[in-house]
CSV table of C-alpha atoms in Angstrom, one decimal:
chain,number,residue,atom,x,y,z
A,1,UNK,CA,91.8,159.3,-132.0
A,2,UNK,CA,90.8,159.3,-128.3
A,3,UNK,CA,91.6,155.6,-128.1
A,4,UNK,CA,95.0,156.1,-129.7
A,5,UNK,CA,95.8,158.8,-127.1
A,6,UNK,CA,94.8,156.6,-124.2
A,7,UNK,CA,96.5,153.4,-125.5
A,8,UNK,CA,100.0,154.4,-124.1
A,9,UNK,CA,98.4,155.0,-120.6
A,10,UNK,CA,96.7,151.7,-120.7
A,11,UNK,CA,99.8,149.7,-121.8
A,12,UNK,CA,102.2,151.6,-119.5
A,13,UNK,CA,100.3,153.5,-116.8
A,14,UNK,CA,101.9,156.5,-115.1
A,15,UNK,CA,100.7,158.5,-112.1
A,16,UNK,CA,98.7,160.9,-114.4
A,17,UNK,CA,97.0,158.0,-116.4
A,18,UNK,CA,93.7,158.2,-114.4
A,19,UNK,CA,93.5,161.9,-115.3
A,20,UNK,CA,94.0,161.1,-119.0
A,21,UNK,CA,91.3,158.4,-118.8
A,22,UNK,CA,88.9,160.9,-117.2
A,23,UNK,CA,89.7,163.4,-119.9
A,24,UNK,CA,89.0,160.8,-122.6
A,25,UNK,CA,85.6,160.2,-121.0
A,26,UNK,CA,84.9,163.9,-120.9
A,27,UNK,CA,85.8,164.2,-124.6
A,28,UNK,CA,83.5,161.3,-125.5
A,29,UNK,CA,80.7,162.8,-123.4
A,30,UNK,CA,81.0,166.2,-125.1
A,31,UNK,CA,80.9,164.5,-128.5
A,32,UNK,CA,77.7,162.8,-127.6
A,33,UNK,CA,76.1,165.9,-126.1
A,34,UNK,CA,76.9,168.0,-129.1
A,35,UNK,CA,74.8,165.7,-131.3
A,36,UNK,CA,71.8,165.8,-129.0
A,37,UNK,CA,69.3,168.6,-129.1
A,38,UNK,CA,68.8,169.8,-125.5
A,39,UNK,CA,65.3,171.1,-125.2
A,40,UNK,CA,65.6,171.9,-121.5
A,41,UNK,CA,68.5,174.2,-121.7
A,42,UNK,CA,67.8,177.8,-121.0
A,43,UNK,CA,67.3,180.0,-124.0
A,44,UNK,CA,70.1,182.4,-125.0
A,45,UNK,CA,70.1,185.7,-123.2
A,46,UNK,CA,68.8,187.6,-126.3
A,47,UNK,CA,65.4,188.3,-125.0
A,48,UNK,CA,64.1,190.3,-122.1
A,49,UNK,CA,62.2,187.5,-120.4
A,50,UNK,CA,65.3,185.3,-120.2
A,51,UNK,CA,67.5,188.1,-119.1
A,52,UNK,CA,65.1,189.1,-116.3
A,53,UNK,CA,64.8,185.5,-115.1
A,54,UNK,CA,68.6,184.9,-115.1
A,55,UNK,CA,69.1,188.3,-113.4
A,56,UNK,CA,66.5,187.2,-110.7
A,57,UNK,CA,68.2,183.9,-110.1
A,58,UNK,CA,71.7,185.5,-109.9
A,59,UNK,CA,70.5,188.1,-107.5
A,60,UNK,CA,68.7,185.5,-105.3
A,61,UNK,CA,71.9,183.4,-105.3
A,62,UNK,CA,73.9,186.4,-104.1
A,63,UNK,CA,71.4,187.2,-101.3
A,64,UNK,CA,70.3,183.6,-100.4
A,65,UNK,CA,71.3,184.0,-96.7
A,66,UNK,CA,68.6,186.7,-96.3
A,67,UNK,CA,66.0,184.3,-97.8
A,68,UNK,CA,64.4,187.1,-99.9
A,69,UNK,CA,60.8,186.8,-100.9
A,70,UNK,CA,59.6,186.5,-104.5
A,71,UNK,CA,58.3,190.0,-104.1
A,72,UNK,CA,61.7,191.4,-103.2
A,73,UNK,CA,63.3,189.6,-106.2
A,74,UNK,CA,60.5,191.0,-108.5
A,75,UNK,CA,61.3,194.5,-107.3
A,76,UNK,CA,65.0,194.0,-108.0
A,77,UNK,CA,64.3,193.1,-111.7
A,78,UNK,CA,61.6,195.8,-112.0
A,79,UNK,CA,58.5,193.6,-112.6
A,80,UNK,CA,55.5,192.7,-110.6
A,81,UNK,CA,55.3,189.4,-108.7
A,82,UNK,CA,52.7,188.0,-111.0
A,83,UNK,CA,54.7,188.9,-114.1
A,84,UNK,CA,57.9,187.4,-112.6
A,85,UNK,CA,56.0,184.1,-112.0
A,86,UNK,CA,54.9,184.2,-115.7
A,87,UNK,CA,58.4,184.9,-116.9
A,88,UNK,CA,59.7,181.9,-114.8
A,89,UNK,CA,57.0,179.6,-116.2
A,90,UNK,CA,57.8,180.7,-119.8
A,91,UNK,CA,61.6,180.6,-119.5
A,92,UNK,CA,62.3,177.8,-117.0
A,93,UNK,CA,59.0,175.9,-116.8
A,94,UNK,CA,59.1,176.2,-113.0
A,95,UNK,CA,57.9,178.7,-110.3
A,96,UNK,CA,60.4,181.1,-108.8
A,97,UNK,CA,59.8,179.5,-105.4
A,98,UNK,CA,60.8,176.1,-106.7
A,99,UNK,CA,64.0,177.4,-108.3
A,100,UNK,CA,64.9,179.4,-105.3
A,101,UNK,CA,64.5,176.2,-103.2
A,102,UNK,CA,66.8,174.4,-105.6
A,103,UNK,CA,69.4,177.2,-105.3
A,104,UNK,CA,69.3,176.9,-101.5
A,105,UNK,CA,69.6,173.1,-101.5
A,106,UNK,CA,72.5,173.2,-104.0
A,107,UNK,CA,74.3,175.7,-101.8
A,108,UNK,CA,73.7,173.6,-98.7
A,109,UNK,CA,75.0,170.5,-100.5
A,110,UNK,CA,78.1,172.5,-101.5
A,111,UNK,CA,78.7,173.7,-98.0
A,112,UNK,CA,78.2,170.2,-96.5
A,113,UNK,CA,80.7,168.8,-99.0
A,114,UNK,CA,83.4,171.4,-98.7
A,115,UNK,CA,83.2,172.4,-95.0
A,116,UNK,CA,82.7,170.9,-91.6
A,117,UNK,CA,80.2,173.6,-90.5
A,118,UNK,CA,77.4,172.4,-88.3
A,119,UNK,CA,74.0,172.1,-89.9
A,120,UNK,CA,72.7,175.1,-87.9
A,121,UNK,CA,75.3,177.3,-89.6
A,122,UNK,CA,74.7,175.8,-93.0
A,123,UNK,CA,71.0,176.4,-92.6
A,124,UNK,CA,71.6,180.0,-91.7
A,125,UNK,CA,73.9,180.6,-94.6
A,126,UNK,CA,71.3,179.1,-97.0
A,127,UNK,CA,68.4,181.2,-95.7
A,128,UNK,CA,66.6,178.6,-93.6
A,129,UNK,CA,65.0,179.6,-90.3
A,130,UNK,CA,66.4,176.7,-88.4
A,131,UNK,CA,68.4,173.5,-88.9
A,132,UNK,CA,65.2,171.4,-88.5
A,133,UNK,CA,63.5,173.4,-91.3
A,134,UNK,CA,66.5,172.8,-93.5
A,135,UNK,CA,66.6,169.0,-92.7
A,136,UNK,CA,62.9,168.6,-93.4
A,137,UNK,CA,63.2,170.3,-96.8
A,138,UNK,CA,66.4,168.5,-97.7
A,139,UNK,CA,64.8,165.1,-96.8
A,140,UNK,CA,61.6,166.0,-98.7
A,141,UNK,CA,63.6,166.5,-101.9
A,142,UNK,CA,66.4,163.9,-101.5
A,143,UNK,CA,64.7,161.2,-99.4
A,144,UNK,CA,67.5,161.1,-96.9
A,145,UNK,CA,68.8,163.5,-94.3
A,146,UNK,CA,71.8,165.9,-94.7
A,147,UNK,CA,73.6,164.1,-91.9
A,148,UNK,CA,73.2,160.8,-93.8
A,149,UNK,CA,74.6,162.3,-97.0
A,150,UNK,CA,77.5,163.9,-95.1
A,151,UNK,CA,78.3,160.7,-93.2
A,152,UNK,CA,78.4,158.7,-96.5
A,153,UNK,CA,80.6,161.4,-98.1
A,154,UNK,CA,83.0,161.4,-95.1
A,155,UNK,CA,83.1,157.6,-94.9
A,156,UNK,CA,84.0,157.5,-98.6
A,157,UNK,CA,87.0,159.8,-98.3
A,158,UNK,CA,88.1,158.3,-95.0
A,159,UNK,CA,89.0,155.0,-96.8
A,160,UNK,CA,91.9,155.7,-99.2
A,161,UNK,CA,91.6,154.1,-102.6
A,162,UNK,CA,94.3,151.7,-103.8
A,163,UNK,CA,96.8,153.1,-106.3
A,164,UNK,CA,95.5,153.2,-109.9
A,165,UNK,CA,91.8,152.9,-108.9
A,166,UNK,CA,89.6,155.6,-110.4
A,167,UNK,CA,86.7,156.6,-108.0
A,168,UNK,CA,83.2,155.9,-109.3
A,169,UNK,CA,80.1,157.6,-107.8
A,170,UNK,CA,78.2,155.1,-105.6
A,171,UNK,CA,75.3,157.5,-104.8
A,172,UNK,CA,74.1,160.9,-105.7
A,173,UNK,CA,71.9,163.6,-104.1
A,174,UNK,CA,70.6,164.7,-107.4
A,175,UNK,CA,66.8,164.1,-107.6
A,176,UNK,CA,67.1,161.8,-110.6
A,177,UNK,CA,69.8,159.6,-108.9
A,178,UNK,CA,68.5,159.3,-105.4
A,179,UNK,CA,69.6,155.8,-104.4
A,180,UNK,CA,72.1,155.7,-101.6
């Protein structure tokens, strides 16, 4: 059915044809993912542990610029620091500090991709003490600097693509896809 829907765009392409091709890929991806049991997905919010962990992550995301401590987050969700660590280990198989670091780095990546803010400002908004601290932590996780990532991103969009060419990701800052 998907192939049938895309055939007309393949034979006689129009301006929106690349979007239809991408939608077809998304539909195929969803079909594949529905058949795969995803053990790493968070559990549904039907138990207190999961609710508290998700609440802690949400609160931290909203207050990331202040760089709150694990103790502050534990107080917000009304548990002790040790209990919060146990809840994180049970629900997310990671420590709060590790997940908070991931939130900060994802926010920084988003800001670097959407804005032209200097790294000092991005570091401040993501709760880092300085741009050098941010750059060290970013490089430790991604194996390249924020400036390198940003430069590659800007270079990629500075060169326009020919008509009808669908962009394909050449590199990624995701930990599993670190190659530049």
